[in-house]
Amino acid sequence: MALTDNKKVTAWVDEMAALTKPDSIVWIDGSESQLEALRAEAVSTGELLKLNQEKLPGCYYRRSTVNDVARVENRTFICSKDKVNAGPTNNWMEPSEAYKLASGIFAGSMGGRVMYAVPFSMGAVGSPFAKVGIELTDSIYVVLNMAIMTRTGKAVLDMLGDSDDFVRGLHGKCELDEEKRYIMHFPEDNAIWSMNSCYGGNVLLGKKCFALRIASYQGWREDWFAEHMLILGVESPDGEVKYVAAAFPSACGKTNLAMLIPPELYQKKGYKVWTVGDDIAWIRIGEDGRLWAVNPEAGFFGVAPGTSAKSNPNALESVRKNTIFTNVVLNLDDNTVWWEGLDKNPPKNALDWKGNPWNGAESEEKGAHPNSRFTAPAVNCPCISKQWEAPEGVPLSAIIFGGRRAKTAPLVYQASDWDNGVFVGSIMASETTAAATGATGVVRRDPMAMLPFCGYNMGDYWQHWLDMGKKIKNPPKIFNVNWFRLSDSGKFIWPGFGDNFRVLEWILRRCEDKVTADETAIGYVPKADDINLEGLDYTIEGTRKFTRDTLGEILTVEKDYWLEDVKNIKEFYGKFGDKLPEKLAEQLSALESRLKA
Ligand code: GTP
Ligand code: SPV
Ligand code: MN
């Protein structure tokens, strides 16, 4: 029985069912009893494995197909009517051709299977930011992940009423055939079709597909932003909380920064960090002329490897219950999970992410896939902000961009104003990671960390940022950070993780005009004395102590590297033709002249 009599919904579900031909349709009503029955069914078919319920209550394990462990950017399409609206950084397919191709793949693909209809809300139900989607899927794994990552069930359909304003998501596992794997977005139809994958970002359609690709297009049309940003609050000893949003590319530290625990000296003074979101921010201009942000998600789909009691205790605490683990190591001795970087005691009697016997004491191979993930409810997080579901969101004091740069970018710098900040975001670059298929460690331009997620022409997206700037009376200050500068022998120079708080503190002091900075060709860089290193005990390569001089090294702006970068940016900007905002071209030539001066 359909949970709604919204004719637009029922007609669309009927149409999709006529195409995919499932044996039956089951609506997800949001009840725990229904989800529990689905977990039991998935366990009975082997789709999920129930973990040690004493140690990990409510936790499950899943291994995906070996060729299906990351987002597939080369098979992800923006199917706008006009090719120019997809722009030079997206793959494009003409919509009627895309529907035809996909219909061929979907035809009859759910025969012998159940089609689950998952109504979901991005944003707290009732929030003015909230938007509705419905995902049709033949995967229980997807249903259970969606139930953690979004608000699902009947309340969502009640919020929708008889409106036509919902995203139509169709997902089918089909045969998990790589050659027929497509992630298609139809921004003008409010539709997403995903086939032949069962990996997170490809199939949890609320996340990257809706909350970024479709929503960025909606934001362009409706004067708001959908961004690949974490949101966190910094509470100072007097109890005041200031919020920042930060855009880093995939697997570049958003979850870690969002859940950061300040160094001891700050804790003693009474500083705290509160998590609002770890991956996506929807941002609107508030009545006070500031930017207000919500996290549209309800859970964390986080990178497992590297998560430890030392690096991110809050994430570790978040995955102790009601969590789904994907492609990590399965410890056969006690039916728990493990991943590289968790601790120094890898299990000896285990299965690796491919399901092969694995002895962590002897194996040269990694046990967990580098992009193995946990799906955990946000409410599990010990430092979840009291405001994380606030319908109106939280006001932003700063926006931070950042990437993985071995050399060029300093630890932190500040843009001179909004337009220059948009420029700083537009020239972001980062080394690729395991979050997407393809080579890792290759530097590529990744504007605003949105390269794989912008649902329209990136040139229009930049213009949208510039245009919004004129409407924001009290804009946040804009910064760029780089935790990943490498020493000559290839080690991270900056300690990172909790110590990133030292940089956050500088950023917030800059927002309040409480500290001066050095003006450089690229923007305002801290004076080395103004980043607090008190209590920092960090040794690089086991020999070199981190000192004020080391800090000086990673605050330098090497003109030669930057001039190389300018060449690369010119080439990148060149792809956009007349879609490149004039202001950005001006910003680039101004940067070049400053570097040459
Ligand atoms: P997505 O979920 O893919 O969007 O990733 P993310 O941006 O949330 O990245 P996450 O916080 O999961 O970190 C990814 C990897 O970067 C992990 O292996 C972390 O250990 C590592 N990392 C995070 N923060 C830091 C840091 O400050 N310094 C260093 N050296 N590594 C970091
Ligand atoms: C990312 O790759 O940026 C992620 C994971 O957050 S996924 O949901 O797969 O996109
Ligand atoms: Mn992400």
XYZ file of C-alpha atoms and ligand atoms in Angstrom:
640
model
C 0.000 0.000 0.000
C 1.309 3.417 -0.915
C 1.837 5.661 2.118
C 0.469 8.637 0.251
C -2.318 9.504 -2.137
C -0.234 12.215 -3.776
C -1.051 11.461 -7.414
C 2.282 12.778 -8.675
C 4.066 10.362 -6.398
C 1.912 7.332 -7.091
C 1.919 7.891 -10.874
C 5.704 8.153 -10.906
C 6.169 5.061 -8.721
C 3.804 3.133 -10.994
C 5.752 4.247 -14.039
C 9.097 3.180 -12.534
C 7.612 -0.148 -11.453
C 6.268 -0.729 -14.957
C 9.821 -0.242 -16.223
C 11.767 -2.267 -13.654
C 9.051 -4.883 -12.966
C 9.637 -5.707 -9.294
C 7.640 -8.539 -7.711
C 6.316 -6.095 -5.148
C 6.656 -2.565 -3.795
C 7.298 -1.892 -0.110
C 7.004 1.616 1.331
C 9.433 2.540 4.105
C 7.328 4.076 6.867
C 10.197 5.021 9.171
C 9.246 2.545 11.912
C 11.964 0.708 13.804
C 10.032 -2.572 13.485
C 10.079 -2.410 9.698
C 13.796 -1.588 9.627
C 14.536 -4.405 12.074
C 12.694 -6.869 9.832
C 14.749 -5.658 6.863
C 18.000 -6.103 8.789
C 16.974 -9.654 9.651
C 16.131 -10.360 6.036
C 19.453 -8.946 4.807
C 21.275 -11.116 7.340
C 19.363 -14.202 6.217
C 20.388 -13.674 2.595
C 23.997 -12.824 3.481
C 23.684 -9.259 2.213
C 24.599 -8.088 5.720
C 26.460 -9.727 8.544
C 25.399 -9.092 12.114
C 28.415 -8.066 14.210
C 29.125 -8.866 17.866
C 26.057 -7.378 19.518
C 27.670 -7.091 22.930
C 30.600 -5.070 21.662
C 28.844 -3.378 18.761
C 25.088 -3.272 19.456
C 22.941 -2.696 16.397
C 25.985 -2.884 14.104
C 26.241 -4.665 10.760
C 28.943 -5.437 8.244
C 28.957 -5.491 4.487
C 31.470 -6.221 1.786
C 30.708 -4.814 -1.621
C 31.731 -6.181 -4.984
C 35.453 -5.651 -5.575
C 34.848 -3.298 -8.500
C 32.267 -1.240 -6.625
C 33.998 0.565 -3.772
C 34.056 4.273 -4.676
C 32.281 6.990 -6.607
C 32.635 6.629 -10.372
C 33.211 10.152 -11.646
C 33.781 9.049 -15.233
C 30.336 7.399 -15.271
C 28.507 10.255 -13.546
C 26.462 12.470 -15.865
C 24.649 15.775 -15.732
C 21.838 15.382 -18.256
C 20.756 18.973 -18.802
C 18.853 19.725 -21.995
C 21.599 22.018 -23.172
C 25.181 20.731 -23.003
C 26.491 24.143 -22.004
C 24.576 23.855 -18.711
C 26.630 20.819 -17.685
C 29.789 22.777 -18.411
C 33.327 21.647 -19.175
C 33.881 19.830 -15.862
C 30.924 17.447 -16.018
C 30.128 14.509 -18.270
C 27.005 15.303 -20.245
C 24.388 13.176 -21.915
C 21.348 14.469 -23.758
C 18.343 13.698 -21.511
C 16.244 11.673 -23.964
C 19.295 9.624 -24.899
C 20.137 9.095 -21.254
C 16.593 7.976 -20.438
C 16.658 5.629 -23.412
C 19.991 4.091 -22.475
C 19.005 3.770 -18.818
C 15.557 2.408 -19.590
C 17.217 -0.370 -21.551
C 19.339 -1.237 -18.535
C 16.525 -0.882 -15.980
C 13.939 -2.783 -18.051
C 12.805 -5.763 -15.999
C 15.872 -5.419 -13.756
C 13.866 -5.811 -10.540
C 12.193 -9.043 -11.617
C 12.184 -11.428 -8.640
C 13.089 -8.532 -6.343
C 11.288 -6.087 -4.069
C 11.272 -2.397 -4.892
C 11.543 -0.323 -1.739
C 10.113 3.183 -1.830
C 12.036 5.400 0.588
C 10.551 8.840 1.232
C 13.260 11.021 2.723
C 13.843 14.585 3.800
C 17.116 16.432 3.436
C 17.050 18.803 6.389
C 14.987 18.405 9.544
C 11.320 17.830 8.753
C 9.598 21.202 9.050
C 12.768 23.264 8.517
C 12.426 25.968 5.859
C 15.563 24.454 4.298
C 14.113 20.927 4.059
C 13.532 19.270 0.711
C 11.870 15.963 -0.073
C 13.092 13.078 -2.156
C 11.844 9.583 -2.823
C 14.346 6.869 -3.609
C 13.160 3.674 -5.245
C 15.729 0.912 -4.781
C 16.035 -2.854 -4.913
C 18.734 -2.898 -2.224
C 18.037 -3.367 1.492
C 21.569 -2.109 2.159
C 20.604 1.174 0.503
C 17.346 1.382 2.495
C 19.179 0.835 5.793
C 21.865 3.377 4.916
C 19.245 5.927 3.845
C 17.476 5.373 7.170
C 20.669 6.472 8.934
C 21.758 9.234 6.554
C 18.378 10.952 6.086
C 15.034 11.399 7.812
C 12.806 8.732 6.276
C 9.186 7.653 6.512
C 5.609 8.769 6.647
C 6.276 12.204 8.227
C 8.167 13.140 5.071
C 5.188 12.348 2.846
C 2.945 14.315 5.175
C 5.287 17.273 4.770
C 5.158 16.836 0.970
C 1.345 16.769 0.927
C 0.117 16.872 -2.675
C 3.068 18.912 -3.898
C 5.043 17.999 -6.988
C 8.245 19.349 -5.440
C 10.196 16.177 -4.735
C 13.315 14.605 -6.199
C 12.607 11.391 -8.068
C 15.405 8.926 -7.374
C 15.584 5.530 -9.027
C 18.322 3.127 -8.005
C 18.795 -0.413 -9.230
C 21.607 -2.843 -8.471
C 20.859 -4.482 -11.815
C 23.796 -6.882 -12.361
C 26.429 -4.648 -10.722
C 27.973 -4.550 -14.174
C 30.746 -1.929 -14.295
C 30.264 -1.454 -18.016
C 26.632 -0.502 -17.491
C 27.160 1.590 -14.378
C 25.704 5.087 -14.746
C 24.881 7.798 -12.250
C 22.591 10.171 -14.150
C 21.221 13.503 -12.967
C 18.393 15.383 -14.640
C 18.399 18.780 -12.888
C 15.527 20.133 -14.988
C 13.361 17.087 -14.124
C 14.318 16.856 -10.456
C 15.389 13.276 -11.180
C 18.318 10.935 -10.504
C 18.815 7.492 -12.068
C 21.568 5.281 -10.701
C 22.279 1.760 -11.896
C 24.681 -1.159 -11.501
C 26.360 0.076 -8.318
C 25.797 -0.403 -4.618
C 28.490 1.966 -3.291
C 27.570 4.937 -1.032
C 28.058 8.079 -3.076
C 26.678 6.386 -6.198
C 23.506 5.052 -4.619
C 22.548 6.891 -1.423
C 20.760 9.355 -3.639
C 20.052 11.885 -0.884
C 23.734 12.551 -0.463
C 25.963 13.679 -3.332
C 23.369 13.205 -6.083
C 20.551 15.233 -4.492
C 22.052 17.313 -1.668
C 24.891 18.514 -3.904
C 24.320 17.993 -7.644
C 20.567 18.615 -7.848
C 20.521 21.021 -4.885
C 23.380 23.146 -6.245
C 21.264 23.657 -9.360
C 18.220 24.497 -7.220
C 20.320 26.896 -5.144
C 21.437 28.670 -8.303
C 17.804 29.153 -9.288
C 16.551 30.006 -5.782
C 19.387 32.131 -4.366
C 21.034 29.747 -1.931
C 24.072 27.455 -1.789
C 24.467 23.668 -1.577
C 28.093 23.012 -0.670
C 30.513 20.158 0.092
C 31.186 21.586 3.556
C 31.343 20.508 7.159
C 29.825 22.831 9.757
C 31.209 23.189 13.270
C 30.765 25.467 16.260
C 33.621 26.699 18.438
C 32.534 27.453 21.983
C 34.779 29.883 23.823
C 35.195 29.923 27.610
C 32.482 32.580 27.971
C 29.983 30.163 26.393
C 29.624 31.965 23.080
C 29.587 29.675 20.011
C 30.893 30.806 16.620
C 30.209 28.677 13.557
C 32.372 27.986 10.528
C 31.831 25.922 7.382
C 34.720 24.284 5.554
C 34.974 22.785 2.074
C 37.680 20.163 1.565
C 37.653 17.575 -1.236
C 36.697 13.966 -0.511
C 38.922 12.261 2.071
C 40.703 15.523 2.909
C 39.633 15.931 6.522
C 36.050 17.262 6.842
C 34.826 14.596 9.275
C 38.002 14.936 11.301
C 37.797 18.722 11.555
C 34.058 18.642 12.275
C 34.633 16.407 15.324
C 37.892 17.902 16.495
C 38.908 17.852 20.143
C 40.948 20.938 21.042
C 44.440 20.481 22.523
C 44.516 20.096 26.288
C 45.477 23.654 27.041
C 42.366 24.910 25.248
C 40.150 22.316 26.909
C 41.388 23.503 30.280
C 40.467 27.059 29.377
C 36.972 25.878 28.446
C 37.044 25.720 24.627
C 34.856 23.126 22.916
C 34.060 22.142 19.348
C 30.517 21.095 18.405
C 29.663 19.181 15.228
C 26.763 20.397 13.101
C 27.617 18.445 9.945
C 30.581 16.618 8.405
C 30.024 16.660 4.637
C 27.273 18.881 3.241
C 25.944 22.352 4.037
C 22.861 24.088 2.677
C 23.304 27.801 3.153
C 20.855 30.707 2.925
C 20.930 34.420 3.608
C 19.174 35.122 6.905
C 17.077 38.138 7.806
C 20.087 39.563 9.631
C 22.071 39.575 6.373
C 24.363 36.793 7.535
C 24.737 33.353 5.979
C 22.897 30.578 7.859
C 23.758 26.921 7.314
C 22.098 23.572 7.979
C 23.415 20.050 7.646
C 20.815 18.347 5.427
C 21.950 14.868 6.487
C 21.155 12.815 9.586
C 24.242 10.622 9.739
C 27.914 10.332 8.870
C 29.197 8.269 5.945
C 32.799 8.505 7.050
C 36.170 7.166 5.932
C 37.164 4.346 8.326
C 40.947 4.032 7.798
C 42.880 6.466 9.954
C 40.017 6.804 12.446
C 41.444 6.078 15.895
C 41.082 6.979 19.554
C 43.930 9.392 18.981
C 42.958 10.973 15.639
C 39.183 11.141 16.081
C 37.760 9.771 19.342
C 34.354 11.328 18.631
C 34.027 9.448 15.346
C 35.093 6.249 17.050
C 32.464 6.779 19.743
C 29.881 7.461 17.016
C 30.410 4.021 15.442
C 29.952 1.937 18.597
C 26.280 1.284 17.960
C 23.658 1.227 15.194
C 26.352 1.553 12.529
C 26.895 -0.156 9.182
C 30.525 -0.879 8.277
C 31.412 -1.333 4.616
C 34.625 -2.896 3.249
C 36.618 -2.874 6.499
C 38.379 -5.933 8.014
C 36.186 -8.533 9.708
C 37.806 -9.981 12.838
C 36.699 -13.615 12.924
C 37.769 -14.163 16.544
C 35.183 -11.869 18.055
C 33.074 -10.805 15.090
C 34.125 -7.161 15.243
C 35.745 -4.825 12.737
C 39.186 -3.353 12.173
C 40.889 -0.984 9.750
C 44.342 0.432 9.130
C 45.137 3.127 11.661
C 42.563 1.979 14.245
C 45.242 0.622 16.589
C 48.477 -1.311 16.473
C 46.790 -4.692 16.997
C 45.416 -5.883 13.684
C 43.523 -9.162 14.018
C 45.378 -12.278 12.900
C 42.341 -14.366 12.154
C 40.364 -12.134 9.851
C 38.852 -11.565 6.437
C 40.002 -8.598 4.389
C 37.651 -6.293 2.502
C 37.572 -8.725 -0.401
C 36.540 -11.586 1.895
C 39.900 -13.373 1.734
C 41.604 -14.804 4.851
C 43.853 -12.077 6.258
C 46.461 -12.098 8.985
C 47.166 -8.550 10.093
C 50.410 -9.521 11.808
C 51.913 -10.892 8.604
C 50.090 -9.544 5.600
C 51.788 -6.949 3.413
C 48.433 -6.065 1.876
C 45.990 -3.683 3.479
C 43.037 -5.375 5.128
C 40.482 -2.595 4.767
C 39.835 -0.787 1.496
C 41.287 2.760 1.701
C 37.751 4.035 1.001
C 36.048 1.687 3.471
C 33.361 3.536 5.386
C 31.075 3.630 8.400
C 27.469 4.804 8.295
C 26.603 6.153 11.733
C 23.663 8.166 13.108
C 24.635 11.778 13.892
C 22.956 11.496 17.301
C 25.675 9.005 18.317
C 28.316 11.720 18.176
C 29.346 12.864 21.672
C 30.050 16.392 20.406
C 26.931 16.804 18.264
C 25.825 20.429 18.467
C 22.613 21.312 20.303
C 21.835 23.335 17.188
C 22.427 20.552 14.667
C 18.723 20.259 13.847
C 17.862 23.930 14.354
C 15.333 24.633 11.581
C 16.914 28.002 10.776
C 20.479 26.635 10.900
C 23.516 28.324 12.412
C 25.106 31.671 11.429
C 28.515 31.481 9.760
C 31.435 33.621 10.912
C 33.884 32.074 8.434
C 34.070 29.905 5.341
C 37.220 27.840 4.953
C 38.494 26.239 1.768
C 41.270 23.681 1.776
C 42.946 20.840 -0.014
C 45.878 18.465 -0.031
C 48.869 20.365 -1.348
C 52.370 18.990 -0.766
C 54.044 22.326 -1.411
C 52.209 25.348 -2.722
C 49.510 26.380 -0.231
C 50.549 27.673 3.202
C 49.010 26.322 6.408
C 46.418 29.108 6.354
C 45.704 32.418 4.664
C 42.798 34.821 4.490
C 41.158 36.316 1.419
C 40.921 40.099 1.301
C 37.149 40.223 0.718
C 34.207 38.200 -0.617
C 35.149 38.393 -4.308
C 38.754 37.493 -3.556
C 37.418 34.658 -1.377
C 35.373 33.338 -4.290
C 38.573 33.467 -6.341
C 40.455 31.561 -3.610
C 37.736 28.886 -3.665
C 37.760 28.741 -7.464
C 41.512 28.053 -7.643
C 41.478 25.275 -5.060
C 43.490 22.227 -6.028
C 44.056 18.959 -4.261
C 45.640 15.558 -4.687
C 43.080 12.902 -5.617
C 42.129 10.274 -3.006
C 40.566 6.808 -2.851
C 37.059 8.283 -2.465
C 36.699 8.109 -6.250
C 37.961 5.477 -8.670
C 41.074 6.376 -10.669
C 44.645 7.336 -9.819
C 45.265 8.786 -6.354
C 47.755 11.512 -5.423
C 47.386 13.470 -8.660
C 46.945 17.232 -8.195
C 43.816 18.490 -9.898
C 41.852 21.714 -9.675
C 38.827 21.185 -7.462
C 36.979 24.496 -7.072
C 35.226 24.784 -3.717
C 35.694 20.969 -3.411
C 32.739 20.795 -5.823
C 34.424 19.538 -9.002
C 32.606 16.174 -8.893
C 29.437 17.592 -7.330
C 28.380 20.765 -9.147
C 25.146 20.046 -11.023
C 25.521 22.848 -13.554
C 28.159 24.866 -15.381
C 30.958 25.667 -12.930
C 31.310 29.084 -14.593
C 27.691 29.888 -13.685
C 28.359 28.483 -10.217
C 31.207 30.951 -9.694
C 29.028 33.787 -10.988
C 26.339 32.660 -8.516
C 28.855 32.951 -5.673
C 29.819 36.453 -6.857
C 26.173 37.520 -7.284
C 25.216 36.204 -3.849
C 28.081 38.245 -2.406
C 26.243 41.424 -3.362
C 23.167 40.265 -1.441
C 24.927 39.209 1.764
C 25.087 42.264 4.022
C 27.271 40.601 6.655
C 29.331 38.046 4.771
C 31.543 35.565 6.585
C 35.310 35.996 6.183
C 36.937 33.535 3.778
C 40.094 31.498 4.435
C 42.159 28.716 2.882
C 43.943 25.996 4.855
C 46.350 23.196 3.997
C 47.064 20.562 6.658
C 49.082 18.514 4.201
C 52.391 20.291 3.456
C 55.104 17.648 3.082
C 58.728 17.612 4.164
C 61.431 16.774 1.632
C 61.213 13.160 2.740
C 57.457 13.120 2.196
C 56.130 13.382 5.762
C 53.348 15.694 6.952
C 54.958 18.709 8.598
C 51.890 20.021 10.445
C 50.555 17.732 13.227
C 46.952 18.225 12.051
C 43.830 16.727 13.671
C 43.206 18.268 17.151
C 46.033 20.725 16.636
C 44.115 22.234 13.738
C 42.263 24.031 16.513
C 45.276 26.337 16.761
C 44.540 27.482 13.220
C 40.802 27.734 13.880
C 41.565 30.005 16.799
C 43.585 32.329 14.538
C 40.766 32.313 11.994
C 38.175 33.322 14.584
C 40.455 36.024 15.981
C 40.824 37.382 12.450
C 37.030 37.425 12.122
C 36.895 39.630 15.207
C 39.792 41.831 14.087
C 41.751 40.790 17.146
C 45.012 39.954 15.390
C 47.045 41.483 12.595
C 48.539 39.512 9.690
C 51.154 39.795 6.969
C 49.870 40.901 3.600
C 51.321 38.645 0.892
C 50.691 38.230 -2.824
C 48.008 35.601 -2.138
C 46.322 37.135 0.913
C 46.760 37.593 4.659
C 49.130 35.083 6.238
C 49.574 34.769 10.026
C 52.658 36.084 11.720
C 54.355 32.954 13.076
C 54.024 34.281 16.626
C 50.254 34.533 16.323
C 49.541 30.820 16.001
C 49.612 29.442 19.518
C 52.059 26.503 19.746
C 51.865 26.212 23.538
C 51.860 22.588 24.667
C 52.437 21.302 21.131
C 54.570 18.198 21.268
C 55.081 16.885 17.766
C 58.052 15.294 16.073
C 58.324 14.931 12.318
C 59.995 11.757 11.024
C 60.703 10.719 14.607
C 63.578 13.187 14.864
C 62.609 16.726 14.050
C 60.674 18.610 16.703
C 57.990 20.991 15.479
C 59.130 24.481 16.447
C 58.231 28.053 15.619
C 60.732 27.825 12.724
C 58.908 24.791 11.362
C 55.708 26.791 11.500
C 57.498 29.545 9.588
C 58.356 26.989 6.875
C 54.724 26.057 6.262
C 53.551 29.662 6.290
C 55.812 30.635 3.404
C 54.427 31.620 0.027
C 56.906 30.357 -2.579
C 56.490 32.601 -5.591
C 57.892 30.055 -8.046
C 55.350 27.434 -7.055
C 52.585 29.992 -7.209
C 53.595 31.209 -10.652
C 53.488 27.587 -11.825
C 50.025 27.374 -10.301
C 48.932 30.535 -12.072
C 49.829 28.891 -15.405
C 47.766 25.872 -14.461
C 44.826 28.020 -13.314
C 44.900 29.954 -16.600
C 44.649 26.709 -18.496
C 41.792 25.551 -16.267
C 39.935 28.864 -16.495
C 40.430 28.715 -20.271
C 38.035 25.767 -20.487
C 35.125 27.952 -19.413
C 35.231 30.379 -22.336
C 32.741 33.195 -21.856
C 31.257 31.447 -18.820
C 34.319 32.491 -16.831
C 33.215 35.458 -14.689
C 35.170 38.553 -15.611
C 35.847 39.243 -11.958
C 37.721 35.963 -11.619
C 39.845 36.649 -14.692
C 40.691 40.031 -13.127
C 41.511 38.406 -9.804
C 43.864 36.002 -11.561
C 45.784 38.696 -13.404
C 45.980 40.767 -10.223
C 47.452 37.742 -8.414
C 49.962 37.239 -11.192
C 51.096 40.870 -11.056
C 51.449 40.741 -7.276
C 53.553 37.577 -7.566
C 55.793 39.170 -10.194
C 56.131 42.479 -8.337
P 34.715 12.437 2.616
O 33.833 11.706 3.545
O 35.255 11.594 1.524
O 34.101 13.690 2.072
O 36.077 12.803 3.445
P 36.434 13.863 4.572
O 36.774 15.169 3.936
O 35.399 13.881 5.634
O 37.820 13.301 5.162
P 38.141 12.597 6.567
O 37.972 13.537 7.730
O 37.412 11.329 6.634
O 39.707 12.326 6.405
C 40.213 11.570 5.354
C 41.640 11.164 5.611
O 42.441 12.307 5.895
C 41.791 10.239 6.819
O 42.686 9.217 6.489
C 42.353 11.122 7.894
O 43.142 10.388 8.788
C 43.157 12.146 7.110
N 43.199 13.446 7.821
C 42.145 14.144 8.295
N 42.544 15.278 8.921
C 43.885 15.306 8.833
C 44.905 16.227 9.278
O 44.617 17.255 9.889
N 46.192 15.921 8.965
C 46.525 14.786 8.284
N 47.816 14.560 8.039
N 45.606 13.887 7.868
C 44.310 14.145 8.123
C 32.897 11.789 -0.721
O 33.438 11.052 -1.556
O 33.057 13.033 -0.720
C 32.046 11.209 0.332
C 31.693 9.811 0.239
O 31.610 11.924 1.222
S 30.455 9.520 -0.947
O 29.181 9.463 -0.277
O 30.767 8.247 -1.554
O 30.457 10.576 -1.910
Mn 32.314 14.062 1.004
